[in-house]
PDB file of C-alpha atoms in Angstrom:
ATOM      1  CA  MET A 578      41.612-142.273  14.457  1.00 47.00           C
ATOM      2  CA  ARG A 579      39.100-139.580  14.818  1.00 47.00           C
ATOM      3  CA  GLY A 580      39.348-136.905  12.279  1.00 48.00           C
ATOM      4  CA  PRO A 581      39.796-133.125  13.101  1.00 45.00           C
ATOM      5  CA  CYS A 582      36.965-131.578  15.230  1.00 43.00           C
ATOM      6  CA  ARG A 583      34.714-129.313  13.129  1.00 41.00           C
ATOM      7  CA  LEU A 584      33.252-126.362  14.975  1.00 38.00           C
ATOM      8  CA  ALA A 585      29.840-125.190  13.942  1.00 40.00           C
ATOM      9  CA  PRO A 586      30.235-121.728  12.504  1.00 41.00           C
ATOM     10  CA  SER A 587      29.850-118.896  15.054  1.00 40.00           C
ATOM     11  CA  ARG A 588      27.128-116.541  14.781  1.00 41.00           C
ATOM     12  CA  THR A 589      28.871-113.868  16.949  1.00 37.00           C
ATOM     13  CA  HIS A 590      29.829-111.777  14.031  1.00 37.00           C
ATOM     14  CA  GLU A 591      26.097-111.874  12.619  1.00 41.00           C
ATOM     15  CA  ALA A 592      24.674-110.955  16.045  1.00 40.00           C
ATOM     16  CA  VAL A 593      27.202-107.939  16.296  1.00 34.00           C
ATOM     17  CA  ALA A 594      26.261-106.942  12.684  1.00 38.00           C
ATOM     18  CA  ARG A 595      22.559-107.017  13.660  1.00 41.00           C
ATOM     19  CA  ALA A 596      23.096-104.788  16.610  1.00 39.00           C
ATOM     20  CA  GLY A 597      25.060-102.630  14.491  1.00 39.00           C
ATOM     21  CA  ARG A 598      21.966-102.064  12.004  1.00 37.00           C
ATOM     22  CA  ALA A 599      19.807-101.270  14.926  1.00 38.00           C
ATOM     23  CA  ALA A 600      18.044 -97.812  14.333  1.00 35.00           C
ATOM     24  CA  PRO A 601      20.514 -95.215  13.920  1.00 35.00           C
ATOM     25  CA  LEU A 602      20.366 -91.802  15.844  1.00 31.00           C
ATOM     26  CA  ALA A 603      18.636 -89.235  13.788  1.00 33.00           C
ATOM     27  CA  TRP A 604      19.700 -85.892  15.006  1.00 29.00           C
ATOM     28  CA  ARG A 605      17.385 -83.029  14.834  1.00 32.00           C
ATOM     29  CA  ARG A 606      17.057 -79.326  15.938  1.00 31.00           C
ATOM     30  CA  ARG A 607      13.780 -77.723  16.801  1.00 35.00           C
ATOM     31  CA  GLU A 608      12.461 -74.342  17.277  1.00 34.00           C
ATOM     32  CA  LEU A 609       8.753 -73.741  17.949  1.00 34.00           C
ATOM     33  CA  GLY A 610       7.391 -70.297  18.338  1.00 37.00           C
ATOM     34  CA  SER A 611       8.780 -68.693  21.374  1.00 36.00           C
ATOM     35  CA  TRP A 612       9.838 -71.768  23.119  1.00 36.00           C
ATOM     36  CA  PRO A 613      13.250 -72.826  21.393  1.00 35.00           C
ATOM     37  CA  ILE A 614      14.724 -76.377  21.643  1.00 36.00           C
ATOM     38  CA  ALA A 615      18.086 -75.361  20.235  1.00 34.00           C
ATOM     39  CA  ARG A 616      19.856 -78.504  21.553  1.00 37.00           C
ATOM     40  CA  VAL A 617      20.424 -81.587  19.393  1.00 36.00           C
ATOM     41  CA  TYR A 618      18.415 -84.538  20.432  1.00 39.00           C
ATOM     42  CA  PRO A 619      18.973 -88.456  19.447  1.00 43.00           C
ATOM     43  CA  ARG A 620      15.851 -90.098  18.182  1.00 46.00           C
ATOM     44  CA  PRO A 621      14.810 -92.311  21.137  1.00 50.00           C
ATOM     45  CA  HIS A 622      14.557 -96.137  20.352  1.00 49.00           C
ATOM     46  CA  THR A 623      12.622 -98.596  22.284  1.00 45.00           C
ATOM     47  CA  PRO A 624      14.441-101.847  23.051  1.00 48.00           C
ATOM     48  CA  PRO A 625      12.667-105.003  21.700  1.00 47.00           C
ATOM     49  CA  ASN A 626      10.776-107.330  24.028  1.00 44.00           C
ATOM     50  CA  MET A 627       9.949-104.513  26.717  1.00 53.00           C
ATOM     51  CA  GLY A 628       7.011-102.981  27.979  1.00 67.00           C
ATOM     52  CA  GLN A 629       5.251 -99.923  26.577  1.00 86.00           C
ATOM     53  CA  PHE A 630       6.901 -96.785  28.028  1.00 91.00           C
ATOM     54  CA  VAL A 631       4.396 -94.223  29.592  1.00 93.00           C
ATOM     55  CA  TYR A 632       5.463 -90.563  30.529  1.00 93.00           C
ATOM     56  CA  ILE A 633       2.944 -88.704  33.034  1.00 94.00           C
ATOM     57  CA  ILE A 634       3.457 -84.972  33.003  1.00 92.00           C
ATOM     58  CA  ALA A 635       1.285 -83.303  35.645  1.00 91.00           C
ATOM     59  CA  VAL A 636       2.063 -80.265  37.866  1.00 87.00           C
ATOM     60  CA  ASP A 637      -0.401 -81.481  40.592  1.00 88.00           C
ATOM     61  CA  GLY A 638       1.317 -84.333  42.561  1.00 90.00           C
ATOM     62  CA  GLU A 639      -2.073 -85.735  43.575  1.00 90.00           C
ATOM     63  CA  LYS A 640      -3.322 -85.791  39.831  1.00 90.00           C
ATOM     64  CA  ARG A 641       0.042 -87.434  38.772  1.00 91.00           C
ATOM     65  CA  ALA A 642      -0.270 -90.122  41.197  1.00 92.00           C
ATOM     66  CA  ALA A 643      -3.930 -90.733  40.366  1.00 91.00           C
ATOM     67  CA  LEU A 644      -3.099 -91.090  36.729  1.00 92.00           C
ATOM     68  CA  ARG A 645      -0.346 -93.605  37.649  1.00 90.00           C
ATOM     69  CA  ALA A 646      -2.734 -95.526  39.678  1.00 89.00           C
ATOM     70  CA  GLN A 647      -5.234 -95.809  36.546  1.00 88.00           C
ATOM     71  CA  LEU A 648      -2.405 -97.283  34.562  1.00 89.00           C
ATOM     72  CA  ALA A 649      -1.160 -99.712  37.219  1.00 84.00           C
ATOM     73  CA  THR A 650      -3.693-102.243  36.444  1.00 78.00           C
ATOM     74  CA  ALA A 651      -1.844-102.781  32.997  1.00 77.00           C
ATOM     75  CA  SER A 652       1.214-104.972  33.470  1.00 74.00           C
ATOM     76  CA  ASN A 653       2.909-104.187  30.108  1.00 81.00           C
ATOM     77  CA  LEU A 654       3.218-100.392  31.001  1.00 87.00           C
ATOM     78  CA  LEU A 655       6.368 -98.809  32.338  1.00 88.00           C
ATOM     79  CA  VAL A 656       5.231 -95.580  33.908  1.00 91.00           C
ATOM     80  CA  GLN A 657       7.510 -92.599  34.797  1.00 90.00           C
ATOM     81  CA  GLY A 658       6.095 -89.245  36.362  1.00 92.00           C
ATOM     82  CA  PHE A 659       7.443 -85.686  35.639  1.00 92.00           C
ATOM     83  CA  ALA A 660       6.225 -82.814  37.649  1.00 90.00           C
ATOM     84  CA  THR A 661       6.637 -80.160  34.633  1.00 86.00           C
ATOM     85  CA  PRO A 662       7.124 -80.576  30.821  1.00 85.00           C
ATOM     86  CA  ASP A 663      10.598 -78.947  31.249  1.00 84.00           C
ATOM     87  CA  LEU A 664      11.883 -81.991  33.223  1.00 87.00           C
ATOM     88  CA  PHE A 665      10.646 -84.409  30.419  1.00 87.00           C
ATOM     89  CA  VAL A 666      11.877 -82.545  27.557  1.00 83.00           C
ATOM     90  CA  ASP A 667      15.416 -81.672  28.997  1.00 84.00           C
ATOM     91  CA  GLY A 668      16.297 -85.509  28.896  1.00 80.00           C
ATOM     92  CA  ILE A 669      14.107 -86.446  25.833  1.00 79.00           C
ATOM     93  CA  GLY A 670      17.083 -87.539  23.850  1.00 77.00           C
ATOM     94  CA  HIS A 671      17.684 -90.262  26.518  1.00 82.00           C
ATOM     95  CA  ARG A 672      14.186 -91.494  26.855  1.00 84.00           C
ATOM     96  CA  ASP A 673      12.778 -94.574  25.111  1.00 85.00           C
ATOM     97  CA  ALA A 674       9.899 -93.949  22.551  1.00 85.00           C
ATOM     98  CA  GLY A 675       6.452 -94.279  24.182  1.00 89.00           C
ATOM     99  CA  VAL A 676       3.357 -92.382  25.018  1.00 92.00           C
ATOM    100  CA  ILE A 677       3.159 -89.104  26.904  1.00 92.00           C
ATOM    101  CA  VAL A 678       0.168 -88.372  29.348  1.00 93.00           C
ATOM    102  CA  PHE A 679      -0.073 -84.557  29.633  1.00 92.00           C
ATOM    103  CA  ASP A 680      -2.415 -83.252  32.082  1.00 91.00           C
ATOM    104  CA  LEU A 681      -3.303 -79.709  30.947  1.00 85.00           C
ATOM    105  CA  PRO A 682      -4.313 -77.595  34.096  1.00 79.00           C
ATOM    106  CA  GLN A 683      -7.053 -75.099  33.383  1.00 71.00           C
ATOM    107  CA  ALA A 684      -5.557 -72.635  35.657  1.00 58.00           C
ATOM    108  CA  ASP A 685      -2.255 -72.298  33.713  1.00 62.00           C
ATOM    109  CA  ALA A 686      -2.834 -71.463  30.093  1.00 61.00           C
ATOM    110  CA  ARG A 687       0.886 -71.232  29.341  1.00 66.00           C
ATOM    111  CA  GLN A 688       1.230 -75.079  29.886  1.00 66.00           C
ATOM    112  CA  ALA A 689      -0.828 -75.451  26.530  1.00 70.00           C
ATOM    113  CA  GLU A 690       2.251 -74.063  24.705  1.00 75.00           C
ATOM    114  CA  TYR A 691       4.174 -77.256  25.414  1.00 75.00           C
ATOM    115  CA  ILE A 692       1.695 -79.334  23.384  1.00 77.00           C
ATOM    116  CA  PRO A 693       3.179 -78.503  20.079  1.00 80.00           C
ATOM    117  CA  VAL A 694       6.735 -79.072  21.591  1.00 76.00           C
ATOM    118  CA  LEU A 695       5.778 -82.424  22.731  1.00 72.00           C
ATOM    119  CA  GLY A 696       3.793 -83.275  19.365  1.00 70.00           C
ATOM    120  CA  SER A 697       6.882 -82.251  17.416  1.00 71.00           C
ATOM    121  CA  PHE A 698       8.560 -85.631  18.329  1.00 73.00           C
ATOM    122  CA  LYS A 699       5.670 -87.562  17.016  1.00 71.00           C
ATOM    123  CA  GLU A 700       7.706 -90.251  15.524  1.00 72.00           C
ATOM    124  CA  SER A 701       8.948 -91.261  18.944  1.00 82.00           C
ATOM    125  CA  PHE A 702       6.191 -90.207  21.240  1.00 88.00           C
ATOM    126  CA  ALA A 703       2.450 -90.050  20.929  1.00 89.00           C
ATOM    127  CA  THR A 704       0.870 -87.245  23.275  1.00 91.00           C
ATOM    128  CA  ILE A 705      -2.623 -87.843  25.213  1.00 92.00           C
ATOM    129  CA  VAL A 706      -3.841 -84.589  26.711  1.00 91.00           C
ATOM    130  CA  THR A 707      -5.982 -84.992  29.876  1.00 91.00           C
ATOM    131  CA  ILE A 708      -8.249 -82.212  31.075  1.00 89.00           C
ATOM    132  CA  SER A 709     -10.544 -81.982  34.135  1.00 86.00           C
ATOM    133  CA  ALA A 710     -13.726 -80.364  32.320  1.00 84.00           C
ATOM    134  CA  PRO A 711     -15.111 -81.124  28.786  1.00 85.00           C
ATOM    135  CA  SER A 712     -13.905 -78.405  26.260  1.00 82.00           C
ATOM    136  CA  VAL A 713     -14.385 -78.693  22.612  1.00 87.00           C
ATOM    137  CA  ALA A 714     -11.984 -75.819  21.999  1.00 84.00           C
ATOM    138  CA  VAL A 715      -9.355 -77.065  24.167  1.00 82.00           C
ATOM    139  CA  ALA A 716      -9.758 -80.652  22.323  1.00 85.00           C
ATOM    140  CA  VAL A 717      -9.471 -79.099  18.922  1.00 87.00           C
ATOM    141  CA  ALA A 718      -6.541 -77.115  19.834  1.00 83.00           C
ATOM    142  CA  ALA A 719      -4.823 -80.010  21.273  1.00 85.00           C
ATOM    143  CA  ILE A 720      -5.326 -82.222  18.250  1.00 86.00           C
ATOM    144  CA  LYS A 721      -4.110 -79.275  15.986  1.00 84.00           C
ATOM    145  CA  ALA A 722      -1.156 -78.910  17.989  1.00 82.00           C
ATOM    146  CA  GLY A 723       0.096 -82.468  17.690  1.00 83.00           C
ATOM    147  CA  ALA A 724      -1.849 -84.569  20.303  1.00 87.00           C
ATOM    148  CA  CYS A 725      -3.369 -87.880  19.194  1.00 89.00           C
ATOM    149  CA  ASP A 726      -6.119 -87.987  21.800  1.00 91.00           C
ATOM    150  CA  VAL A 727      -7.832 -85.874  24.509  1.00 91.00           C
ATOM    151  CA  VAL A 728      -9.275 -87.771  27.682  1.00 92.00           C
ATOM    152  CA  VAL A 729     -11.677 -86.129  30.154  1.00 90.00           C
ATOM    153  CA  LEU A 730     -10.911 -86.953  33.630  1.00 88.00           C
ATOM    154  CA  PRO A 731     -12.017 -88.809  35.617  1.00 87.00           C
ATOM    155  CA  ALA A 732     -11.871 -91.571  32.989  1.00 86.00           C
ATOM    156  CA  ALA A 733     -13.675 -94.935  33.381  1.00 85.00           C
ATOM    157  CA  ALA A 734     -11.987 -97.892  34.889  1.00 81.00           C
ATOM    158  CA  GLY A 735      -9.374 -99.217  32.065  1.00 87.00           C
ATOM    159  CA  ASP A 736     -10.267 -96.488  29.711  1.00 90.00           C
ATOM    160  CA  LEU A 737      -7.111 -94.515  29.915  1.00 91.00           C
ATOM    161  CA  ALA A 738      -4.861 -97.765  29.456  1.00 89.00           C
ATOM    162  CA  ARG A 739      -6.813 -98.559  26.389  1.00 90.00           C
ATOM    163  CA  ARG A 740      -6.369 -95.125  25.164  1.00 92.00           C
ATOM    164  CA  VAL A 741      -2.522 -95.429  25.828  1.00 92.00           C
ATOM    165  CA  ASP A 742      -2.661 -98.772  23.844  1.00 90.00           C
ATOM    166  CA  ASP A 743      -4.223 -97.035  21.016  1.00 91.00           C
ATOM    167  CA  ALA A 744      -1.685 -94.147  21.059  1.00 89.00           C
ATOM    168  CA  ALA A 745       1.164 -96.559  21.277  1.00 88.00           C
ATOM    169  CA  ALA A 746       0.083 -97.964  18.107  1.00 88.00           C
ATOM    170  CA  VAL A 747      -0.114 -94.376  16.458  1.00 85.00           C
ATOM    171  CA  GLN A 748       3.372 -94.067  17.512  1.00 83.00           C
ATOM    172  CA  ARG A 749       4.666 -97.162  16.218  1.00 85.00           C
ATOM    173  CA  ALA A 750       3.038 -96.525  12.621  1.00 85.00           C
ATOM    174  CA  ALA A 751       4.754 -92.991  12.898  1.00 82.00           C
ATOM    175  CA  ALA A 752       8.018 -94.551  13.659  1.00 81.00           C
ATOM    176  CA  ARG A 753       7.719 -96.915  10.792  1.00 85.00           C
ATOM    177  CA  ARG A 754       6.833 -94.186   8.321  1.00 86.00           C
ATOM    178  CA  HIS A 755       9.829 -92.053   9.714  1.00 83.00           C
ATOM    179  CA  ALA A 756      12.036 -95.044   9.115  1.00 86.00           C
ATOM    180  CA  VAL A 757      10.788 -95.666   5.482  1.00 88.00           C
ATOM    181  CA  ALA A 758      11.085 -91.861   4.731  1.00 89.00           C
ATOM    182  CA  ALA A 759      14.669 -91.742   6.084  1.00 88.00           C
ATOM    183  CA  GLU A 760      15.770 -94.672   4.095  1.00 91.00           C
ATOM    184  CA  ALA A 761      13.884 -93.429   0.859  1.00 91.00           C
ATOM    185  CA  ALA A 762      15.614 -89.914   1.483  1.00 91.00           C
ATOM    186  CA  THR A 763      19.086 -91.689   1.519  1.00 92.00           C
ATOM    187  CA  LEU A 764      18.464 -93.634  -1.744  1.00 93.00           C
ATOM    188  CA  LEU A 765      17.249 -90.638  -3.580  1.00 93.00           C
ATOM    189  CA  ALA A 766      20.126 -88.444  -2.341  1.00 93.00           C
ATOM    190  CA  GLN A 767      22.245 -90.719  -4.937  1.00 94.00           C
ATOM    191  CA  LEU A 768      20.401 -89.169  -7.863  1.00 94.00           C
ATOM    192  CA  THR A 769      21.973 -86.536 -10.091  1.00 94.00           C
ATOM    193  CA  SER A 770      20.037 -83.302 -10.807  1.00 93.00           C
ATOM    194  CA  ARG A 771      19.264 -84.751 -14.183  1.00 95.00           C
ATOM    195  CA  GLU A 772      18.075 -88.060 -12.868  1.00 94.00           C
ATOM    196  CA  ASN A 773      15.749 -86.141 -10.302  1.00 93.00           C
ATOM    197  CA  GLU A 774      14.486 -84.239 -13.405  1.00 94.00           C
ATOM    198  CA  VAL A 775      13.542 -87.311 -15.212  1.00 95.00           C
ATOM    199  CA  LEU A 776      12.041 -88.875 -12.200  1.00 94.00           C
ATOM    200  CA  ARG A 777       9.611 -85.846 -11.517  1.00 93.00           C
ATOM    201  CA  LEU A 778       8.595 -86.182 -15.266  1.00 94.00           C
ATOM    202  CA  LEU A 779       8.021 -89.824 -15.176  1.00 93.00           C
ATOM    203  CA  ALA A 780       5.878 -89.214 -11.770  1.00 92.00           C
ATOM    204  CA  ASP A 781       3.930 -86.683 -13.953  1.00 90.00           C
ATOM    205  CA  GLY A 782       2.919 -89.421 -16.228  1.00 91.00           C
ATOM    206  CA  LEU A 783       5.180 -88.751 -19.076  1.00 93.00           C
ATOM    207  CA  ALA A 784       6.426 -91.705 -21.065  1.00 94.00           C
ATOM    208  CA  ASN A 785      10.169 -91.967 -22.018  1.00 94.00           C
ATOM    209  CA  ARG A 786       9.760 -90.254 -25.408  1.00 95.00           C
ATOM    210  CA  ASP A 787       7.841 -87.428 -23.894  1.00 95.00           C
ATOM    211  CA  VAL A 788      10.658 -87.021 -21.344  1.00 95.00           C
ATOM    212  CA  ALA A 789      13.290 -87.024 -24.005  1.00 95.00           C
ATOM    213  CA  ALA A 790      11.267 -84.130 -25.814  1.00 95.00           C
ATOM    214  CA  ARG A 791      10.625 -82.241 -22.642  1.00 94.00           C
ATOM    215  CA  LEU A 792      14.451 -82.192 -21.675  1.00 94.00           C
ATOM    216  CA  GLY A 793      15.843 -81.930 -25.323  1.00 95.00           C
ATOM    217  CA  ILE A 794      17.566 -85.130 -25.035  1.00 95.00           C
ATOM    218  CA  SER A 795      17.427 -88.372 -27.036  1.00 95.00           C
ATOM    219  CA  LEU A 796      15.037 -91.252 -26.296  1.00 95.00           C
ATOM    220  CA  ARG A 797      18.074 -93.351 -25.779  1.00 95.00           C
ATOM    221  CA  THR A 798      19.607 -91.007 -23.170  1.00 95.00           C
ATOM    222  CA  ALA A 799      16.152 -90.775 -21.485  1.00 95.00           C
ATOM    223  CA  GLU A 800      15.989 -94.532 -21.303  1.00 95.00           C
ATOM    224  CA  VAL A 801      19.593 -94.565 -19.843  1.00 95.00           C
ATOM    225  CA  HIS A 802      18.738 -92.004 -16.978  1.00 95.00           C
ATOM    226  CA  ARG A 803      15.482 -94.159 -16.328  1.00 95.00           C
ATOM    227  CA  ALA A 804      17.705 -97.305 -15.905  1.00 95.00           C
ATOM    228  CA  ARG A 805      20.304 -95.604 -13.770  1.00 95.00           C
ATOM    229  CA  ILE A 806      17.538 -94.309 -11.480  1.00 94.00           C
ATOM    230  CA  MET A 807      16.214 -97.745 -10.928  1.00 93.00           C
ATOM    231  CA  ALA A 808      19.563 -99.221 -10.383  1.00 94.00           C
ATOM    232  CA  LYS A 809      20.542 -96.477  -7.771  1.00 94.00           C
ATOM    233  CA  LEU A 810      17.353 -97.089  -5.960  1.00 93.00           C
ATOM    234  CA  GLY A 811      17.483-100.659  -6.075  1.00 93.00           C
ATOM    235  CA  VAL A 812      13.951-101.256  -7.373  1.00 92.00           C
ATOM    236  CA  GLY A 813      12.569-103.127 -10.174  1.00 91.00           C
ATOM    237  CA  SER A 814       9.686-101.076 -11.522  1.00 92.00           C
ATOM    238  CA  LEU A 815       8.780 -97.435 -11.639  1.00 91.00           C
ATOM    239  CA  ALA A 816       6.088 -97.805  -9.307  1.00 92.00           C
ATOM    240  CA  GLN A 817       8.494 -98.798  -6.730  1.00 91.00           C
ATOM    241  CA  ALA A 818      10.768 -95.750  -7.646  1.00 92.00           C
ATOM    242  CA  LEU A 819       7.711 -93.334  -7.317  1.00 92.00           C
ATOM    243  CA  ARG A 820       6.767 -94.948  -3.926  1.00 91.00           C
ATOM    244  CA  LEU A 821      10.178 -93.975  -2.592  1.00 91.00           C
ATOM    245  CA  GLY A 822       9.951 -90.552  -3.802  1.00 91.00           C
ATOM    246  CA  TYR A 823       6.417 -90.210  -2.222  1.00 90.00           C
ATOM    247  CA  ALA A 824       7.628 -91.671   1.001  1.00 87.00           C
ATOM    248  CA  CYS A 825      10.266 -88.995   1.634  1.00 87.00           C
ATOM    249  CA  GLY A 826       8.394 -86.120   0.064  1.00 86.00           C
ATOM    250  CA  ALA A 827      10.789 -85.556  -2.845  1.00 86.00           C
ATOM    251  CA  LEU A 828       7.791 -86.182  -5.240  1.00 87.00           C
ATOM    252  CA  PRO A 829       4.547 -84.311  -4.659  1.00 81.00           C
ATOM    253  CA  LEU A 830       1.544 -86.426  -4.087  1.00 71.00           C
ATOM    254  CA  HIS A 831      -0.628 -84.559  -6.653  1.00 64.00           C
ATOM    255  CA  PRO A 832       1.634 -84.390  -9.903  1.00 55.00           C
ATOM    256  CA  THR A 833       1.418 -81.187 -12.214  1.00 56.00           C
ATOM    257  CA  PRO A 834      -0.644 -81.441 -15.214  1.00 50.00           C
ATOM    258  CA  SER A 835       1.408 -82.800 -18.259  1.00 48.00           C
ATOM    259  CA  ILE A 836       1.597 -80.445 -21.324  1.00 45.00           C
ATOM    260  CA  ALA A 837       1.244 -82.556 -24.424  1.00 41.00           C
ATOM    261  CA  VAL A 838       4.387 -82.719 -26.384  1.00 41.00           C
ATOM    262  CA  ASN A 839       4.534 -83.678 -30.165  1.00 38.00           C
ATOM    263  CA  THR A 840       7.246 -86.149 -30.898  1.00 36.00           C
TER     264      THR A 840
END
């Protein structure tokens, strides 16, 4: 007689768990200059195994069509067009992360005010500004405002698509840094105020004995604080703990000069 049928373990629950661990929504509020974005936007997320999303913003319909035509040769690009920055920003929370191609009309200087607005979402979008005539002043202002590239039109065949690929790499790197910083901030939020003090002093280069003297505690207590910091952050070395602090900005990249302490 055949024994009971043994079914292979189902991976359904594992798949659901993986889906649940997808990038959570990061809620944010923005108010830049005189152009407020008072609503709350979810952080866009690009689904895997899809092409690169590109958003063309151009007031001139012919210019918008010309930009789309220049990108049509790249099969991996998913292009959408918008007549004004407002139309794009209004639904920004529902858009997939990608590259913005923003045509800056010289006749409307007010449009330049939107560059810092678009640049403020740099962990989700990389912005390329296109202009019709070379201008160092405009290029410098655009980069300072958050754009990652400036392209003078008309561009050579294939040049805009290559610039979009480069900008997409910048956006992906920014998204990774943002994710690392968010995770680090969550871990560091577990530390008590005293543990934060100890971590900052360790970041300044003080040894356990010097930390104890600075805070007026025993060496053993300083060692316990350090051990608890490592346990809460889930790291195995002080270097790893400091890297988390630097990633989220909790620790200054340039430590303050340590004052010699006699022990």
